[in-house]
Coordinates of N, CA and C and ligand atoms in Angstrom, one line a residue:
X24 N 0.8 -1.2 0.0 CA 0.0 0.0 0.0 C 0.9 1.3 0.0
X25 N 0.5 2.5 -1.0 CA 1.1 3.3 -0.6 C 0.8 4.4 0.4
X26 N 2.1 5.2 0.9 CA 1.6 5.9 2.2 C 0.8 7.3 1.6
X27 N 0.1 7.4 2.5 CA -0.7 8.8 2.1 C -0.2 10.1 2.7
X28 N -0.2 11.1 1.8 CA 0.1 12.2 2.7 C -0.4 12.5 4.3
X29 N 0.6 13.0 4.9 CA 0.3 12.8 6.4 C 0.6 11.8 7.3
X30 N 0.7 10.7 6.5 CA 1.2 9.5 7.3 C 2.4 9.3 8.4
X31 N 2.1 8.7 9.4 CA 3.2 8.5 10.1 C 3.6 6.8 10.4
X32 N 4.6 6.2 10.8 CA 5.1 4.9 10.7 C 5.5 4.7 12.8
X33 N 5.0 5.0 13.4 CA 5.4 4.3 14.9 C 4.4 3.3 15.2
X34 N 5.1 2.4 14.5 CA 4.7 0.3 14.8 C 4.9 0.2 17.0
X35 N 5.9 0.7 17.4 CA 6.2 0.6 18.8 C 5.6 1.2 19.6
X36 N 5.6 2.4 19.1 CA 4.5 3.6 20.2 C 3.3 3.1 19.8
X37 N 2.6 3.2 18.4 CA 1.5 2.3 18.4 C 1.5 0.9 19.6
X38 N 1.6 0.5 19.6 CA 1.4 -0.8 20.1 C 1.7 -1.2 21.6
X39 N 2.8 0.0 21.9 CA 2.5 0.4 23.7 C 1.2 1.4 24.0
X40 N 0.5 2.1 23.2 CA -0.6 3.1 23.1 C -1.7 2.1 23.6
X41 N -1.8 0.9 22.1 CA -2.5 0.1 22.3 C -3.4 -0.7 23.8
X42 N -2.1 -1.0 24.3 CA -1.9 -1.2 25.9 C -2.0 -0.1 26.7
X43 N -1.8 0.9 27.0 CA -1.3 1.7 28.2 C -2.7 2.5 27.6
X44 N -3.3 3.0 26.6 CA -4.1 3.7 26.7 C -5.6 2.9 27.5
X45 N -6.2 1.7 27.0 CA -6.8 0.8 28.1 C -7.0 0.4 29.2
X46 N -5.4 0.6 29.4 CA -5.1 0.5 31.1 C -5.5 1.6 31.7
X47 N -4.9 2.9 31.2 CA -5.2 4.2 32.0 C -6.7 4.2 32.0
X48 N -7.7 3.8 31.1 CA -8.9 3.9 31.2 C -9.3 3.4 32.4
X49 N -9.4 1.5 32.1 CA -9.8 1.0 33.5 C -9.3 1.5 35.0
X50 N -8.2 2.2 35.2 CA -8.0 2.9 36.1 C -8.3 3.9 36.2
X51 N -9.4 4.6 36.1 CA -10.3 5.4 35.9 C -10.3 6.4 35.2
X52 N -9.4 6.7 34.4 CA -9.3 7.5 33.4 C -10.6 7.8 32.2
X53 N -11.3 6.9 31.7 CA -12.1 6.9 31.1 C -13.3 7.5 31.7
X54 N -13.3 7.8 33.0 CA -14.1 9.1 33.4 C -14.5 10.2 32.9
X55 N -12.9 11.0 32.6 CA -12.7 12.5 32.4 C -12.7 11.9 30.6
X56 N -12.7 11.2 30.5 CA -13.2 11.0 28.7 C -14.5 11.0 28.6
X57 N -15.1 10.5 29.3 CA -16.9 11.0 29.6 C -17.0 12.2 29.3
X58 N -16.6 13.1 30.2 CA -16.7 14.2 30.8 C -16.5 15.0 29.8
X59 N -15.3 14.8 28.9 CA -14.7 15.2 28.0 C -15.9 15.0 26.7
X60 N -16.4 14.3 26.7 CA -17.4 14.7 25.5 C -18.4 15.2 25.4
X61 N -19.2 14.8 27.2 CA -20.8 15.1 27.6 C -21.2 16.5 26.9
X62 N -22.4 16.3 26.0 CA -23.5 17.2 25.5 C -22.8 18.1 24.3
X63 N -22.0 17.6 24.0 CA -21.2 17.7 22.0 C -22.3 17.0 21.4
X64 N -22.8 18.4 20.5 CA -23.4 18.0 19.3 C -23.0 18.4 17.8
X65 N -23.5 17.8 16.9 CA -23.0 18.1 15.6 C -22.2 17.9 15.4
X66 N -21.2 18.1 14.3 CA -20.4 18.0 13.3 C -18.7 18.0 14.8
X67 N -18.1 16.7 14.8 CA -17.1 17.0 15.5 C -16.0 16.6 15.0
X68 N -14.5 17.5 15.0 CA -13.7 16.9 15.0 C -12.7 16.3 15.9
X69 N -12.1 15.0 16.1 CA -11.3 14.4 16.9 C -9.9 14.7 15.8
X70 N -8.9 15.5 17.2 CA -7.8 15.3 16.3 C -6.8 14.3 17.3
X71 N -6.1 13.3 16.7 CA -5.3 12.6 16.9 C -5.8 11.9 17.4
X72 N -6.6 10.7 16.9 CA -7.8 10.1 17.5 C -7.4 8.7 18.4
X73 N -6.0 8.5 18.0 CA -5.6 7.0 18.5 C -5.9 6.2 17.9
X74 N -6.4 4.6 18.5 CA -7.2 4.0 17.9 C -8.4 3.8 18.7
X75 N -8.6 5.1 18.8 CA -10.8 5.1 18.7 C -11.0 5.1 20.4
X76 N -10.3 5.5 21.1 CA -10.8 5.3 23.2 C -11.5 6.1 23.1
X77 N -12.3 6.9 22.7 CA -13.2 7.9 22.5 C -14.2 7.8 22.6
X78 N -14.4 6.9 21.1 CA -15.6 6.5 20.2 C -16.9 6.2 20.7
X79 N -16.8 5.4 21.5 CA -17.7 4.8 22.5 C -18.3 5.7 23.3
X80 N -18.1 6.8 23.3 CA -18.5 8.0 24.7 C -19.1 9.0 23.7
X81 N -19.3 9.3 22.8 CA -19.7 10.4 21.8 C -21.5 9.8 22.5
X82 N -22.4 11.2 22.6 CA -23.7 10.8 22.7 C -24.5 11.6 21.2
X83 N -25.6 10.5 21.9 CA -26.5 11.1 20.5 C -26.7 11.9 19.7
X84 N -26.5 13.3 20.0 CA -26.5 14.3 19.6 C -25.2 14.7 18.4
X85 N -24.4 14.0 18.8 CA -23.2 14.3 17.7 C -23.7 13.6 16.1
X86 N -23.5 14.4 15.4 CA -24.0 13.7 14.1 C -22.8 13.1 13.7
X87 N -21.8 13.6 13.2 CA -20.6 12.7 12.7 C -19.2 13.0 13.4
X88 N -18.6 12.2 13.6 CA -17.3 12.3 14.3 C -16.0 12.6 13.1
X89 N -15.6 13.2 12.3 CA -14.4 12.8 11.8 C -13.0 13.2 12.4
X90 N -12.9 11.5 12.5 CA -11.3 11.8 13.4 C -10.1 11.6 12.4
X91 N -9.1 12.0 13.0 CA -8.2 12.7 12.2 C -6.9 11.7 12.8
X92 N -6.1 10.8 12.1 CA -5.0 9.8 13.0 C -4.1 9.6 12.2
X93 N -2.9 10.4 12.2 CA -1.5 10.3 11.4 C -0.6 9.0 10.9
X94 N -1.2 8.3 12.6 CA 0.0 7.2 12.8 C -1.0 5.7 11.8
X95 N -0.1 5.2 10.7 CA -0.9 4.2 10.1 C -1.7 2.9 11.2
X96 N -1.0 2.5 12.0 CA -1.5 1.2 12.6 C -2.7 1.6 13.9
X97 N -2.4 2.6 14.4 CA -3.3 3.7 15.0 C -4.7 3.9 14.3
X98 N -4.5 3.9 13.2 CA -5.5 4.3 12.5 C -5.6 3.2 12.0
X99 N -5.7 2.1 11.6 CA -6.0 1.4 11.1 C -7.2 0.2 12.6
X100 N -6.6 0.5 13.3 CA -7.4 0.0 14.7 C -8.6 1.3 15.1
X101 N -8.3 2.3 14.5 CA -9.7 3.5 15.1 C -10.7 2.9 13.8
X102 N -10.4 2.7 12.4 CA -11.2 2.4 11.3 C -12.3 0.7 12.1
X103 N -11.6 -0.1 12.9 CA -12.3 -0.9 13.6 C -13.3 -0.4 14.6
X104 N -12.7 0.2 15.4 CA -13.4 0.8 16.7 C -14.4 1.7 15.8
X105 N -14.6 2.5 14.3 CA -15.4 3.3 14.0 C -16.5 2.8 13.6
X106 N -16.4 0.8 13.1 CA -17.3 0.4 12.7 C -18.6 0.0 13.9
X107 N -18.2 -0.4 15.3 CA -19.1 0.0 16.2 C -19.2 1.0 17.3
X108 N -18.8 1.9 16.6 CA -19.2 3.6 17.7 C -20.4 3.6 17.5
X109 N -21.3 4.4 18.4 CA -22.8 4.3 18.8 C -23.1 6.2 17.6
X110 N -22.0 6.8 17.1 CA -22.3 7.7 16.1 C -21.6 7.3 14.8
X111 N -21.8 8.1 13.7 CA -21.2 7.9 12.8 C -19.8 8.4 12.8
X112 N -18.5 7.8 12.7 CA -17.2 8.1 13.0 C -16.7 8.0 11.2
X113 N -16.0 9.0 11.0 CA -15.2 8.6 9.7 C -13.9 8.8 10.1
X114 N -12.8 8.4 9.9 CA -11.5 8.1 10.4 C -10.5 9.0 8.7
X115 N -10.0 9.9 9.1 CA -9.0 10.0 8.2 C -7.6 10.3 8.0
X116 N -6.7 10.2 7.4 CA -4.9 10.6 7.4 C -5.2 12.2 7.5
X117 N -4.6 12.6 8.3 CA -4.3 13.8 8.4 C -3.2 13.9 9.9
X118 N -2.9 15.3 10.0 CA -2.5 15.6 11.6 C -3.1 17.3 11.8
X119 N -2.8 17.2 13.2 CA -3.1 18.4 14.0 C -2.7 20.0 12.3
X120 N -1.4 19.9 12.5 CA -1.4 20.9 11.7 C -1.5 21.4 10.4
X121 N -2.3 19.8 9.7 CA -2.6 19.8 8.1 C -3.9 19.1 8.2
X122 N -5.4 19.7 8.8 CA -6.4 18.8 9.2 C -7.0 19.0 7.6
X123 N -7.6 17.9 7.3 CA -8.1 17.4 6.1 C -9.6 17.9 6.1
X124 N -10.0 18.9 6.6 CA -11.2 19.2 6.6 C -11.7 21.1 5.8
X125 N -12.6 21.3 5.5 CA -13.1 22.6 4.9 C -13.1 23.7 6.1
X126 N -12.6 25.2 5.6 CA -12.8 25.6 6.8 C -14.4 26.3 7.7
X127 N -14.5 26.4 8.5 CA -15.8 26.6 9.2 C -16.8 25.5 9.3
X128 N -16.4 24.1 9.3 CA -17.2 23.1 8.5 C -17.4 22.1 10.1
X129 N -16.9 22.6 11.1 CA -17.1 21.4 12.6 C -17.3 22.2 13.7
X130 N -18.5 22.0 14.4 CA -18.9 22.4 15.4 C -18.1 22.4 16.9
X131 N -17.7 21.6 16.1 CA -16.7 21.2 17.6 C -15.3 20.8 17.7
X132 N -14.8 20.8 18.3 CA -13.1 20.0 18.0 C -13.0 18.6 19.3
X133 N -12.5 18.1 19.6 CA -11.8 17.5 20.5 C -10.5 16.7 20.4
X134 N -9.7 17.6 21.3 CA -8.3 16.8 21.3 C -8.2 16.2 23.2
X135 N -7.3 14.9 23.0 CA -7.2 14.2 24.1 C -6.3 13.5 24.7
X136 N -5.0 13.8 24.9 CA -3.5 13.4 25.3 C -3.0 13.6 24.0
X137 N -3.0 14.7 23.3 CA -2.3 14.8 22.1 C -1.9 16.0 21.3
X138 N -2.1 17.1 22.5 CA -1.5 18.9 21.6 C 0.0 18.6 22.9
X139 N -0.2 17.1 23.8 CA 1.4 17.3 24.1 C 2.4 16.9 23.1
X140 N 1.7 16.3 21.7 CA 2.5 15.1 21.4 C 3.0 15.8 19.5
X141 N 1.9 17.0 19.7 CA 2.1 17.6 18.3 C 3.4 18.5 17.6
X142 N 3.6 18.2 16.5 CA 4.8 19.2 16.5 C 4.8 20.6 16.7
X143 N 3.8 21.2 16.4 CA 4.2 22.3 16.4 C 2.5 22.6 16.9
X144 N 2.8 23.4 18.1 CA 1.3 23.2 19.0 C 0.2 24.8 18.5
X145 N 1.2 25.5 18.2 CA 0.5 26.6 17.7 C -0.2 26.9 16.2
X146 N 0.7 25.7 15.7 CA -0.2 25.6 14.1 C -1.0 24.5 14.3
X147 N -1.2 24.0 15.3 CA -2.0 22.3 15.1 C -3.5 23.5 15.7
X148 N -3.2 24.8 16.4 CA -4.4 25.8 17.3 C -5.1 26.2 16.2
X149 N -4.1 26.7 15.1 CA -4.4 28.1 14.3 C -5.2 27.1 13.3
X150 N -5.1 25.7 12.9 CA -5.7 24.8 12.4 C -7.2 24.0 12.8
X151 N -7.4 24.2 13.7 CA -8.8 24.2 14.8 C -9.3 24.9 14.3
X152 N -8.8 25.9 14.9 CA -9.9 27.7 14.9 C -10.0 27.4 13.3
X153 N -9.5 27.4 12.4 CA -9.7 27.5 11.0 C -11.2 26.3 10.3
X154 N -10.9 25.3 11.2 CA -12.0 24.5 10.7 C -12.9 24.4 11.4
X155 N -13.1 25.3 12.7 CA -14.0 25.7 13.3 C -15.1 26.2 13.1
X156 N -16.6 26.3 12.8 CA -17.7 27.3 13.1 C -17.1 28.9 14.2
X157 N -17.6 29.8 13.6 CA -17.2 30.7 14.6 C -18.3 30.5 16.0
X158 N -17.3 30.8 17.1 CA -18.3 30.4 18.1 C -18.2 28.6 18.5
X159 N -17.5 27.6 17.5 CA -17.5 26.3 18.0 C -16.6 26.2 19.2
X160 N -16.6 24.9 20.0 CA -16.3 25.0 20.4 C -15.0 23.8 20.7
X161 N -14.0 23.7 21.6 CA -12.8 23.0 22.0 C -12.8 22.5 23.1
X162 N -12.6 21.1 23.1 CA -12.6 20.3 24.3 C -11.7 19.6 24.4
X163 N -11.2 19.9 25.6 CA -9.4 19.4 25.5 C -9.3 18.7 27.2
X164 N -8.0 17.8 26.6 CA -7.9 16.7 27.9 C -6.8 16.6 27.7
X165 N -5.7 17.2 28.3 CA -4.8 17.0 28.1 C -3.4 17.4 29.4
X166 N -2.6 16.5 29.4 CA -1.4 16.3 30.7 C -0.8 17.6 30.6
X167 N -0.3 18.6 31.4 CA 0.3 19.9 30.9 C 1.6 20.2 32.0
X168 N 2.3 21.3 32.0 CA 3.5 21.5 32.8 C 2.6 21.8 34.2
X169 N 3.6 21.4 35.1 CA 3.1 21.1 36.7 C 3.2 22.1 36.9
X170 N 2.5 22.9 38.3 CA 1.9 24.1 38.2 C 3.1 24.7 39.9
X171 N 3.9 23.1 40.1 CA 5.6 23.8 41.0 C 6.3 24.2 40.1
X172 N 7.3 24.7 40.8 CA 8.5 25.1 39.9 C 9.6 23.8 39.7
X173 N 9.1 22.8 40.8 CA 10.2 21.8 40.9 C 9.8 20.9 39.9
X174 N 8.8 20.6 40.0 CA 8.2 19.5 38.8 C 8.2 20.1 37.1
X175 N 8.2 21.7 37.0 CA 8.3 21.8 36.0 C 9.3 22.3 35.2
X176 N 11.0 22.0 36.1 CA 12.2 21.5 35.7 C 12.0 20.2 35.5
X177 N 11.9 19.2 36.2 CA 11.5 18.5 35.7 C 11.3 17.4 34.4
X178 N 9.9 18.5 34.2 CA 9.5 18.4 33.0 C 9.8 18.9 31.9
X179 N 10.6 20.1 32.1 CA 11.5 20.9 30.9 C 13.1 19.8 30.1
X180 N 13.5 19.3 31.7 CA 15.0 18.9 31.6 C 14.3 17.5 30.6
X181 N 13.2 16.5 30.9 CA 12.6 15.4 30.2 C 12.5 15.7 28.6
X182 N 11.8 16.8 28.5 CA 11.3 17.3 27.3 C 12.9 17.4 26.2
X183 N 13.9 18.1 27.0 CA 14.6 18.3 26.2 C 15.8 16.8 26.2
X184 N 15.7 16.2 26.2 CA 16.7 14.9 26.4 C 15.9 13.6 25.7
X185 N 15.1 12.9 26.8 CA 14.6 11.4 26.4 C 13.3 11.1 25.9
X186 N 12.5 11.9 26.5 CA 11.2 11.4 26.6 C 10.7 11.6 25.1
X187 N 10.6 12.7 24.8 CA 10.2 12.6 23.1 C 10.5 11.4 22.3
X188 N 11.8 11.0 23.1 CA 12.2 10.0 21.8 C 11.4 8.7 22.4
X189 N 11.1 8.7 23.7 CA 10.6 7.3 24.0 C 9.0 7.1 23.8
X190 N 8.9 8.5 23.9 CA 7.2 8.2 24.1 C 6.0 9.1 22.8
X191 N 6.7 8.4 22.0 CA 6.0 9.2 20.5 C 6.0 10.7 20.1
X192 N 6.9 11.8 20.6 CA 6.9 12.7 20.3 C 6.6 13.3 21.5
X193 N 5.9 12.9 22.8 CA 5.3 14.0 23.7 C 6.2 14.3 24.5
X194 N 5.7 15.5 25.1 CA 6.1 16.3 25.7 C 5.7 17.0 27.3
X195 N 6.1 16.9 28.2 CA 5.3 16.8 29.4 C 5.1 18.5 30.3
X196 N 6.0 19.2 29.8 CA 6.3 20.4 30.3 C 5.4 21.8 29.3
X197 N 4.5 21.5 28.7 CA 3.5 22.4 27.6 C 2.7 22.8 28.6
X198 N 2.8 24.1 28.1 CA 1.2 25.0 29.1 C 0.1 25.1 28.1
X199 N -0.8 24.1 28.0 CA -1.4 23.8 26.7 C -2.3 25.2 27.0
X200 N -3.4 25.1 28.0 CA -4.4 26.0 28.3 C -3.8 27.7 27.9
X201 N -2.7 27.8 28.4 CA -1.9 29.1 27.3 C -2.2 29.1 26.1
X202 N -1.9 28.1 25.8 CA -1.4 28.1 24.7 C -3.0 28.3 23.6
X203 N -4.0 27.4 24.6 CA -5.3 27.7 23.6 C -5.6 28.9 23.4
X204 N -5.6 29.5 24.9 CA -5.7 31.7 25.0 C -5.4 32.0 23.5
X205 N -4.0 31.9 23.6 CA -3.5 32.4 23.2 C -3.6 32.1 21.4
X206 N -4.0 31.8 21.1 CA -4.3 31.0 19.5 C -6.2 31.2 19.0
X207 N -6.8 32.5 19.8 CA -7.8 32.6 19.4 C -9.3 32.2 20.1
X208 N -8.7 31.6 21.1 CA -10.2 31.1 21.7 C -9.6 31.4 23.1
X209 N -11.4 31.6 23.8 CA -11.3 32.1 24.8 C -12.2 30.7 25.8
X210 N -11.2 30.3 27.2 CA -11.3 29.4 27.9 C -12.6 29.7 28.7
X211 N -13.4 28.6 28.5 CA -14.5 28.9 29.1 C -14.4 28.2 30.9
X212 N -13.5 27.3 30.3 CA -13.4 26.3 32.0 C -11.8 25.7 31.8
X213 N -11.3 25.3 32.6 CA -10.2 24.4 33.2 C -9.9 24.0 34.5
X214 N -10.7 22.3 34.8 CA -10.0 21.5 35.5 C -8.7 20.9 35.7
X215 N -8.3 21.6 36.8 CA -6.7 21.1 37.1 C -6.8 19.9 38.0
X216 N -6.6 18.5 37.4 CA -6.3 17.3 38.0 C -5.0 16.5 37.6
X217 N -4.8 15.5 39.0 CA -4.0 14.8 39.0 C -4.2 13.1 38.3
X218 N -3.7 12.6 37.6 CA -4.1 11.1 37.2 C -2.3 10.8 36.4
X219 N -2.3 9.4 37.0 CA -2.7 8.5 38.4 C -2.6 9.8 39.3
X220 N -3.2 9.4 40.8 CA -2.8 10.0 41.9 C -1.8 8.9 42.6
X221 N -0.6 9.0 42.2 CA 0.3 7.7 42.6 C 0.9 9.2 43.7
X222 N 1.2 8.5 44.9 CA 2.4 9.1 46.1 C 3.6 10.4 45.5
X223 N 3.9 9.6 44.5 CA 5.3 10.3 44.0 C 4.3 10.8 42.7
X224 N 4.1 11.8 42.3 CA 3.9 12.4 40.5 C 4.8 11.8 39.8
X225 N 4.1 11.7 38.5 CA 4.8 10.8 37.5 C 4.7 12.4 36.4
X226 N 5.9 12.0 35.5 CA 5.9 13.8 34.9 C 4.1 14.3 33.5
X227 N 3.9 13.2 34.0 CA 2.7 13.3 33.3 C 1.5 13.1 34.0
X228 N 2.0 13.7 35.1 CA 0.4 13.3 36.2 C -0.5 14.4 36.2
X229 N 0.4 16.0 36.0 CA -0.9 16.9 36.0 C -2.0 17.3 34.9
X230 N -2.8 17.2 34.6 CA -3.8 17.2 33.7 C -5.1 18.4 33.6
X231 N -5.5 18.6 32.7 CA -6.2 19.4 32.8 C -7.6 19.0 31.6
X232 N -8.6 19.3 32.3 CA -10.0 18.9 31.0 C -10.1 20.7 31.0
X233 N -11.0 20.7 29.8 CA -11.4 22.1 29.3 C -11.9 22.0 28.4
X234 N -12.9 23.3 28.4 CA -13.6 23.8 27.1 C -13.1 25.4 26.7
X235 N -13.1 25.8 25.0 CA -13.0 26.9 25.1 C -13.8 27.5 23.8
X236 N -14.0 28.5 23.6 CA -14.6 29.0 22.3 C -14.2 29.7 21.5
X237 N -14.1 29.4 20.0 CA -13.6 30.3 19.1 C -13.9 31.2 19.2
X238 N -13.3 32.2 19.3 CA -13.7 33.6 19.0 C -12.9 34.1 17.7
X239 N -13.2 35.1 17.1 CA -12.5 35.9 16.1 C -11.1 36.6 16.1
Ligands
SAM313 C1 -1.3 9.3 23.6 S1 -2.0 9.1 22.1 C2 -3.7 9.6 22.4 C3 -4.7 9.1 21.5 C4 -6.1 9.5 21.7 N1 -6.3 10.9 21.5 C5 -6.7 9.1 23.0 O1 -7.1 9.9 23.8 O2 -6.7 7.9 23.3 C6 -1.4 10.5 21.1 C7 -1.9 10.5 19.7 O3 -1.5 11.7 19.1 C8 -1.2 11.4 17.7 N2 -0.4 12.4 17.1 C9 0.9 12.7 17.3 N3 1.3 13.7 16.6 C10 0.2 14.2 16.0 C11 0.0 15.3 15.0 N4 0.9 16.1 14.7 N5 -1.3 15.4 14.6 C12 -2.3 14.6 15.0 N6 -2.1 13.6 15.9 C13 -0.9 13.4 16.3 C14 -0.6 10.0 17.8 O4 -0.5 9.4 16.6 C15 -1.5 9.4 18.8 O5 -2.6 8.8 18.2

């Protein structure tokens, strides 16, 4: 098969995803993924969709999901999970900062452990808002820089050394909720939580759910 524009090739990070993203659910994680979608209607986009942990949580009101998944094997497991989501899901090659869609054409966005993991976090924003409805809205779930100073050395000294390379690109030390301000939309909410709540913080424990709204 040939590769399609946008495509990406991580056979490894796919396949530890596969695992670790399941697990984090049954460990309650799949909570704030509820939460994370509750009362989205219309036209939505998922960017960086995985393979489909989502899917299942979209309610009735959403008319079509198109998610958006770079990585081939990722996506080739969300095109399964799309054939029994409880909405219509279309799965396509794209990424955050080249989304395959018309502009003003999705009510909604949703991203979900994944503006840590994008290359470039301000074009993957300026790429939203662009295929955005004015006024749609952004629902974000995502792990961000720890809100000490200690933990978010940290997460800087990680960012710049090992971790990118180990763990598909991400990045633990992003001030994402900045970062949405600042790219056009205005934050209507942000929950600052911990997950896991393990003794010791793991550099990806602080987290944050949110909504925000395009503005002009
Ligand atoms: C930790 S996984 C999260 C998957 C899914 N959003 C979830 O909540 O289960 C990170 C995802 O971001 C995707 N990703 C990485 N870089 C991306 C980019 N530039 N544009 C879109 N997705 C990207 C990866 O392929 C992977 O599917």
């Amino acid at each position: 098969m040939t590769a399609r524009r946008n495509d990406t090739d991580r056979p490894v990070f796919a396949r530890i995803w596969m695992a670790a993203g399941p697990r984090l659910d049954r460990e309650g994680f799949v909570e704030w993924r509820r939460r994370l979608l509750h009362g989205l209607s219309g036209r939505v986009l998922e960017i960086g969709a995985g393979h489909g942990l989502n899917f299942s949580h979209y309610g009735a009101d959403v008319t079509e999901v198109v998610a958006v998944e770079p990585e081939r094997h990722l996506r080739r497991m969300a095109e399964a999970a799309a054939d029994s989501a409880p909405v219509p899901v279309t799965v396509r090659a794209g990424s955050a900062e080249d989304v395959p869609c018309a502009a003003g054409s999705m009510d909604a966005a949703v991203c979900s452990l994944v503006l840590c993991s994008v290359r470039d976090q301000r074009a993957a924003l300026l790429e939203i808002h662009r295929v955005l409805k004015p006024g749609g809205e952004l629902r974000f779930l995502e792990h961000v820089r720890a809100g000490n100073p200690a933990g978010a050395l940290v997460q800087r000294a990680l960012d710049a050394t090992i971790w990118p390379l180990l763990v598909g690109g991400c990045h633990t030390s992003r001030a994402t909720t900045d970062a949405i301000a600042a790219g056009g939309f205005e934050v209507a909410s942000a929950t600052h939580f911990r997950f896991p709540t393990t003794a010791v913080p793991l550099p990806t424990s602080p987290h944050v759910l949110g909504a925000a709204r395009r503005v002009t």
